[in-house]
């Protein structure tokens, strides 16, 4: 498309007689070397400064060559009034220079200039042999780029109906490529469209003769097939587009000079931009106009689609696919040049990239995306309709807004800006905000000034159109076109709303175009001829003609998608019977074409058939569950419940709503699930339903840590379940009661409750057995019986794998790994977590609290193995996910605790104190006790007294009635001051920890005793205990492997036992692991700070 250059841009001509064309129109000839410098940068995009200097001034020494280059740049800047070449070591053309290929003709209707001379034609460079060699290679590439640009322009002119210009350009392309099948097919087709079948066949015959005489070949299959179909009359329904002497009206982009100037400045500074405005205001048109004026020819445009908001990284996946795999992708197969590790990371969002799927790790994924974009060779990325984008992709954008990566231009509806963009706007490096407002009457007058081709308009048309359209460009153009075509007679639009104007316009359309417009409005998706035929019947050719008519009045875009404002007006003005029939037809087509079930459900619901929609929503919920998309699963179950209720199926509505509570809790937390459970209570009609609804409330009380409330509800309803002889409900009530008792440190009562219900298991459903096994494991965990807890968790895991419940199985693997960390078996925990990767074929990216829980376990495991960077990353990600809820919650508290412990192990007490502050507002006694316990450890690490914090921790642990917490407080009290340690008391607490199966805590206390003995100069007992601990499978918590290994090496050396050197080597290797991927100033020390003296 051709547009005049924007103000401030300098054009360069690099063929015969090279010159600059300044913004005011003056032409300035270029010297030979100046032209050569600009040619290098125009063709290659960028070049090293030293290389350019050597190529153009080969006889000078390097310093002299650089001086010559600097003088040339200065003179060019002085001539143009602004720098034309940017960069220090790497040179590139300034953004003030218009792309030399951006304008192929001076304007619509003018004759197309011939291809003309080659790059720097007629100039000699015998004194620059390296540049002369470069020029010989660059000329064919330059000419091919010009031809490719002309081909795209010819196709565009053809689509606009400007056949005379398209033909002129296609003839030049054929002259330059006399053996090109593609060029000849374009020319043959355009002659046919123009009604000149004789010329089309003559061109084909001449092409055949040329190939036969020169090459001994025939045209390719595609060319022969096109000609055969033309001869057979297959395109008889294709309208011929005869060249017209009158211009076709192409509305200009008016009233946007300020926004275009701002975009030009942002482009110059490579600054991200966020454009906001109402629907129909022209956001996309503004971006397109800026791209054309700035000569940006490698821009990637991608709109966000409705329905993907809850799908993490959905927009990122489409961006990468559009870049590499789309038919007209800017970097076809570009993924092949990426390193394997990057492919593995990107496979988390595009599984086809690597045979070994990967979990989404935000930091590594970000690095992989950076590499992919840096190698993509694109100038700009445009993301449109971001009000429909997924949160995960939006959260990546601030980190991807880097000077070394393509700039981002973003567009969003006013008033619907996602929260992630709000956060970015308030942060450093925020995007430039551009608000697009309605046009004023002067801008509307400028549109009318160009409308002579469509006929005269009344004198006061501008004011009337401005008033009727509200200044929205889309509606103003529609009104101008309607008036010029006599839709309103000889006068102005009547004083009715815009929807009525569009309906008047709709009534003037041919019947097929009107029917297709209505179908497009109801479908709200692209409707190419094949889709129209499937929905409305008949052949695609019939609807191809109707689609052209809608395209001609700009009601659909190039993808056959109707503008949403026009679609809304048509839907609202459509008779109910027609709209309902179309919804029915579309739903039928979607179901029989295996289309998205949710979309079919939406159309069934809109057609007033909720009972047909409900099963489709439930099927979508099952698919989401298999892929671990818990937010979608909950939403679809709630939509199914709504449809069942609307259709009068209240029992099915109850079951569907109940099925949403579990995934809602897992994805968004208890606060989001509680109103749904309360709604479930109001929906219950029968005794069993009331029972199940109240048990859901009891389960949510457990998740909140409100064990007394959970116990009360369970005790009230366990007899009801037994009276109803409902085995599943009895087991659920009993399991909830046992869990609540265990949470109140009443383990004996909990085990007794479970024992009385054990006999019901053979009669129970799989879901009830799962609930019961989960309660058994939880009670054992609370009682400190980790071995039994592991057995029950393994049994539950086996049941879930047998049922192929991969999402819940992933949660239980995390639970089992957490048990192993308490037992000090971090390598086993790591291996367990790795097994979940084999289930990635069945699961998508994890979401919500489910992902957060897995991240916390991974953080604790990585810390035990000394992988500090990974532990920090997973703890931060879990904490970020949990902070979206009003309360931090149980998983959020665990995430904050893991973050504090990791900072402490890495020797960063200041960062640990900042992380600990996140626990200040948590009211649960057990979390409060842990928070004070962490504060005591921070005080001790900073050399401060920790007695006050320990007293607070002991008080909270007593309130929580948690013996394990009380044990940890005792341990910290004894270890907080190594200089005054009581070895016997520490050993006594250590033995108590072993009796409670807290082997990781016991190992930490034991290594503490080793350190104390070393500090006291008692090498023999230190060495004996160190040898025992090194042989033990249990490793300590809250001590990095490099620290306890270093302590062990020193103890063995002090006790004169063998093996100290081997252990010291292990310590050095472990330290290398702990410092990996960390900045030097954040790396943990080589020795345990509590016992740093006496290092061997």
mmCIF file with all atom_site columns, N, CA and C in Angstrom, residues 539-565:
data_model
loop_
_atom_site.group_PDB
_atom_site.id
_atom_site.type_symbol
_atom_site.label_atom_id
_atom_site.label_alt_id
_atom_site.label_comp_id
_atom_site.label_asym_id
_atom_site.label_entity_id
_atom_site.label_seq_id
_atom_site.pdbx_PDB_ins_code
_atom_site.Cartn_x
_atom_site.Cartn_y
_atom_site.Cartn_z
_atom_site.occupancy
_atom_site.B_iso_or_equiv
_atom_site.pdbx_formal_charge
_atom_site.auth_seq_id
_atom_site.auth_comp_id
_atom_site.auth_asym_id
_atom_site.auth_atom_id
_atom_site.pdbx_PDB_model_num
ATOM 1  N N  . UNK A 1 539 ? -23.002 -24.256 -2.108 1.00 0.00 ? 539 UNK A N  1
ATOM 2  C CA . UNK A 1 539 ? -21.580 -24.427 -2.380 1.00 0.00 ? 539 UNK A CA 1
ATOM 3  C C  . UNK A 1 539 ? -20.786 -23.208 -1.906 1.00 0.00 ? 539 UNK A C  1
ATOM 4  N N  . UNK A 1 540 ? -19.467 -23.381 -1.669 1.00 0.00 ? 540 UNK A N  1
ATOM 5  C CA . UNK A 1 540 ? -18.646 -22.232 -1.271 1.00 0.00 ? 540 UNK A CA 1
ATOM 6  C C  . UNK A 1 540 ? -18.632 -21.122 -2.302 1.00 0.00 ? 540 UNK A C  1
ATOM 7  N N  . UNK A 1 541 ? -18.763 -21.450 -3.607 1.00 0.00 ? 541 UNK A N  1
ATOM 8  C CA . UNK A 1 541 ? -18.712 -20.402 -4.630 1.00 0.00 ? 541 UNK A CA 1
ATOM 9  C C  . UNK A 1 541 ? -19.824 -19.374 -4.435 1.00 0.00 ? 541 UNK A C  1
ATOM 10 N N  . UNK A 1 542 ? -20.988 -19.845 -4.040 1.00 0.00 ? 542 UNK A N  1
ATOM 11 C CA . UNK A 1 542 ? -22.106 -18.903 -3.822 1.00 0.00 ? 542 UNK A CA 1
ATOM 12 C C  . UNK A 1 542 ? -21.744 -17.880 -2.741 1.00 0.00 ? 542 UNK A C  1
ATOM 13 N N  . UNK A 1 543 ? -21.113 -18.338 -1.663 1.00 0.00 ? 543 UNK A N  1
ATOM 14 C CA . UNK A 1 543 ? -20.817 -17.445 -0.538 1.00 0.00 ? 543 UNK A CA 1
ATOM 15 C C  . UNK A 1 543 ? -19.521 -16.667 -0.765 1.00 0.00 ? 543 UNK A C  1
ATOM 16 N N  . UNK A 1 544 ? -18.704 -17.126 -1.723 1.00 0.00 ? 544 UNK A N  1
ATOM 17 C CA . UNK A 1 544 ? -17.499 -16.361 -2.045 1.00 0.00 ? 544 UNK A CA 1
ATOM 18 C C  . UNK A 1 544 ? -17.876 -14.994 -2.619 1.00 0.00 ? 544 UNK A C  1
ATOM 19 N N  . UNK A 1 545 ? -18.884 -14.993 -3.474 1.00 0.00 ? 545 UNK A N  1
ATOM 20 C CA . UNK A 1 545 ? -19.355 -13.731 -4.049 1.00 0.00 ? 545 UNK A CA 1
ATOM 21 C C  . UNK A 1 545 ? -19.946 -12.831 -2.960 1.00 0.00 ? 545 UNK A C  1
ATOM 22 N N  . UNK A 1 546 ? -20.709 -13.408 -2.042 1.00 0.00 ? 546 UNK A N  1
ATOM 23 C CA . UNK A 1 546 ? -21.298 -12.606 -0.962 1.00 0.00 ? 546 UNK A CA 1
ATOM 24 C C  . UNK A 1 546 ? -20.210 -12.037 -0.056 1.00 0.00 ? 546 UNK A C  1
ATOM 25 N N  . UNK A 1 547 ? -19.169 -12.819 0.179  1.00 0.00 ? 547 UNK A N  1
ATOM 26 C CA . UNK A 1 547 ? -18.072 -12.351 1.025  1.00 0.00 ? 547 UNK A CA 1
ATOM 27 C C  . UNK A 1 547 ? -17.362 -11.166 0.375  1.00 0.00 ? 547 UNK A C  1
ATOM 28 N N  . UNK A 1 548 ? -17.199 -11.199 -0.961 1.00 0.00 ? 548 UNK A N  1
ATOM 29 C CA . UNK A 1 548 ? -16.568 -10.070 -1.645 1.00 0.00 ? 548 UNK A CA 1
ATOM 30 C C  . UNK A 1 548 ? -17.404 -8.797  -1.474 1.00 0.00 ? 548 UNK A C  1
ATOM 31 N N  . UNK A 1 549 ? -18.718 -8.963  -1.484 1.00 0.00 ? 549 UNK A N  1
ATOM 32 C CA . UNK A 1 549 ? -19.574 -7.792  -1.329 1.00 0.00 ? 549 UNK A CA 1
ATOM 33 C C  . UNK A 1 549 ? -19.446 -7.202  0.080  1.00 0.00 ? 549 UNK A C  1
ATOM 34 N N  . UNK A 1 550 ? -19.316 -8.041  1.089  1.00 0.00 ? 550 UNK A N  1
ATOM 35 C CA . UNK A 1 550 ? -19.119 -7.535  2.451  1.00 0.00 ? 550 UNK A CA 1
ATOM 36 C C  . UNK A 1 550 ? -17.742 -6.912  2.605  1.00 0.00 ? 550 UNK A C  1
ATOM 37 N N  . UNK A 1 551 ? -16.751 -7.487  1.938  1.00 0.00 ? 551 UNK A N  1
ATOM 38 C CA . UNK A 1 551 ? -15.399 -6.930  1.990  1.00 0.00 ? 551 UNK A CA 1
ATOM 39 C C  . UNK A 1 551 ? -15.365 -5.560  1.310  1.00 0.00 ? 551 UNK A C  1
ATOM 40 N N  . UNK A 1 552 ? -16.135 -5.410  0.260  1.00 0.00 ? 552 UNK A N  1
ATOM 41 C CA . UNK A 1 552 ? -16.126 -4.145  -0.478 1.00 0.00 ? 552 UNK A CA 1
ATOM 42 C C  . UNK A 1 552 ? -16.660 -2.993  0.373  1.00 0.00 ? 552 UNK A C  1
ATOM 43 N N  . UNK A 1 553 ? -17.574 -3.277  1.312  1.00 0.00 ? 553 UNK A N  1
ATOM 44 C CA . UNK A 1 553 ? -18.102 -2.208  2.172  1.00 0.00 ? 553 UNK A CA 1
ATOM 45 C C  . UNK A 1 553 ? -17.414 -2.218  3.536  1.00 0.00 ? 553 UNK A C  1
ATOM 46 N N  . UNK A 1 554 ? -16.310 -2.986  3.646  1.00 0.00 ? 554 UNK A N  1
ATOM 47 C CA . UNK A 1 554 ? -15.461 -2.995  4.849  1.00 0.00 ? 554 UNK A CA 1
ATOM 48 C C  . UNK A 1 554 ? -16.212 -3.490  6.086  1.00 0.00 ? 554 UNK A C  1
ATOM 49 N N  . UNK A 1 555 ? -17.130 -4.420  5.903  1.00 0.00 ? 555 UNK A N  1
ATOM 50 C CA . UNK A 1 555 ? -17.785 -5.025  7.059  1.00 0.00 ? 555 UNK A CA 1
ATOM 51 C C  . UNK A 1 555 ? -16.995 -6.225  7.584  1.00 0.00 ? 555 UNK A C  1
ATOM 52 N N  . UNK A 1 556 ? -16.154 -6.814  6.759  1.00 0.00 ? 556 UNK A N  1
ATOM 53 C CA . UNK A 1 556 ? -15.288 -7.918  7.197  1.00 0.00 ? 556 UNK A CA 1
ATOM 54 C C  . UNK A 1 556 ? -13.852 -7.566  6.833  1.00 0.00 ? 556 UNK A C  1
ATOM 55 N N  . UNK A 1 557 ? -12.912 -8.182  7.570  1.00 0.00 ? 557 UNK A N  1
ATOM 56 C CA . UNK A 1 557 ? -11.506 -7.919  7.280  1.00 0.00 ? 557 UNK A CA 1
ATOM 57 C C  . UNK A 1 557 ? -10.958 -8.995  6.346  1.00 0.00 ? 557 UNK A C  1
ATOM 58 N N  . UNK A 1 558 ? -9.650  -8.981  6.155  1.00 0.00 ? 558 UNK A N  1
ATOM 59 C CA . UNK A 1 558 ? -9.032  -9.923  5.220  1.00 0.00 ? 558 UNK A CA 1
ATOM 60 C C  . UNK A 1 558 ? -9.150  -11.370 5.635  1.00 0.00 ? 558 UNK A C  1
ATOM 61 N N  . UNK A 1 559 ? -9.439  -11.624 6.926  1.00 0.00 ? 559 UNK A N  1
ATOM 62 C CA . UNK A 1 559 ? -9.628  -12.998 7.405  1.00 0.00 ? 559 UNK A CA 1
ATOM 63 C C  . UNK A 1 559 ? -11.092 -13.396 7.446  1.00 0.00 ? 559 UNK A C  1
ATOM 64 N N  . UNK A 1 560 ? -11.962 -12.596 6.823  1.00 0.00 ? 560 UNK A N  1
ATOM 65 C CA . UNK A 1 560 ? -13.407 -12.850 6.799  1.00 0.00 ? 560 UNK A CA 1
ATOM 66 C C  . UNK A 1 560 ? -14.010 -12.769 8.193  1.00 0.00 ? 560 UNK A C  1
ATOM 67 N N  . UNK A 1 561 ? -13.461 -11.915 9.035  1.00 0.00 ? 561 UNK A N  1
ATOM 68 C CA . UNK A 1 561 ? -14.002 -11.683 10.383 1.00 0.00 ? 561 UNK A CA 1
ATOM 69 C C  . UNK A 1 561 ? -14.724 -10.346 10.387 1.00 0.00 ? 561 UNK A C  1
ATOM 70 N N  . UNK A 1 562 ? -15.953 -10.335 10.915 1.00 0.00 ? 562 UNK A N  1
ATOM 71 C CA . UNK A 1 562 ? -16.740 -9.102  10.957 1.00 0.00 ? 562 UNK A CA 1
ATOM 72 C C  . UNK A 1 562 ? -16.281 -8.241  12.128 1.00 0.00 ? 562 UNK A C  1
ATOM 73 N N  . UNK A 1 563 ? -16.231 -6.923  11.908 1.00 0.00 ? 563 UNK A N  1
ATOM 74 C CA . UNK A 1 563 ? -15.890 -6.011  12.995 1.00 0.00 ? 563 UNK A CA 1
ATOM 75 C C  . UNK A 1 563 ? -16.920 -6.153  14.112 1.00 0.00 ? 563 UNK A C  1
ATOM 76 N N  . UNK A 1 564 ? -16.429 -6.169  15.367 1.00 0.00 ? 564 UNK A N  1
ATOM 77 C CA . UNK A 1 564 ? -17.324 -6.498  16.469 1.00 0.00 ? 564 UNK A CA 1
ATOM 78 C C  . UNK A 1 564 ? -18.430 -5.464  16.658 1.00 0.00 ? 564 UNK A C  1
ATOM 79 N N  . UNK A 1 565 ? -18.170 -4.189  16.355 1.00 0.00 ? 565 UNK A N  1
ATOM 80 C CA . UNK A 1 565 ? -19.229 -3.194  16.526 1.00 0.00 ? 565 UNK A CA 1
ATOM 81 C C  . UNK A 1 565 ? -20.352 -3.408  15.506 1.00 0.00 ? 565 UNK A C  1
#
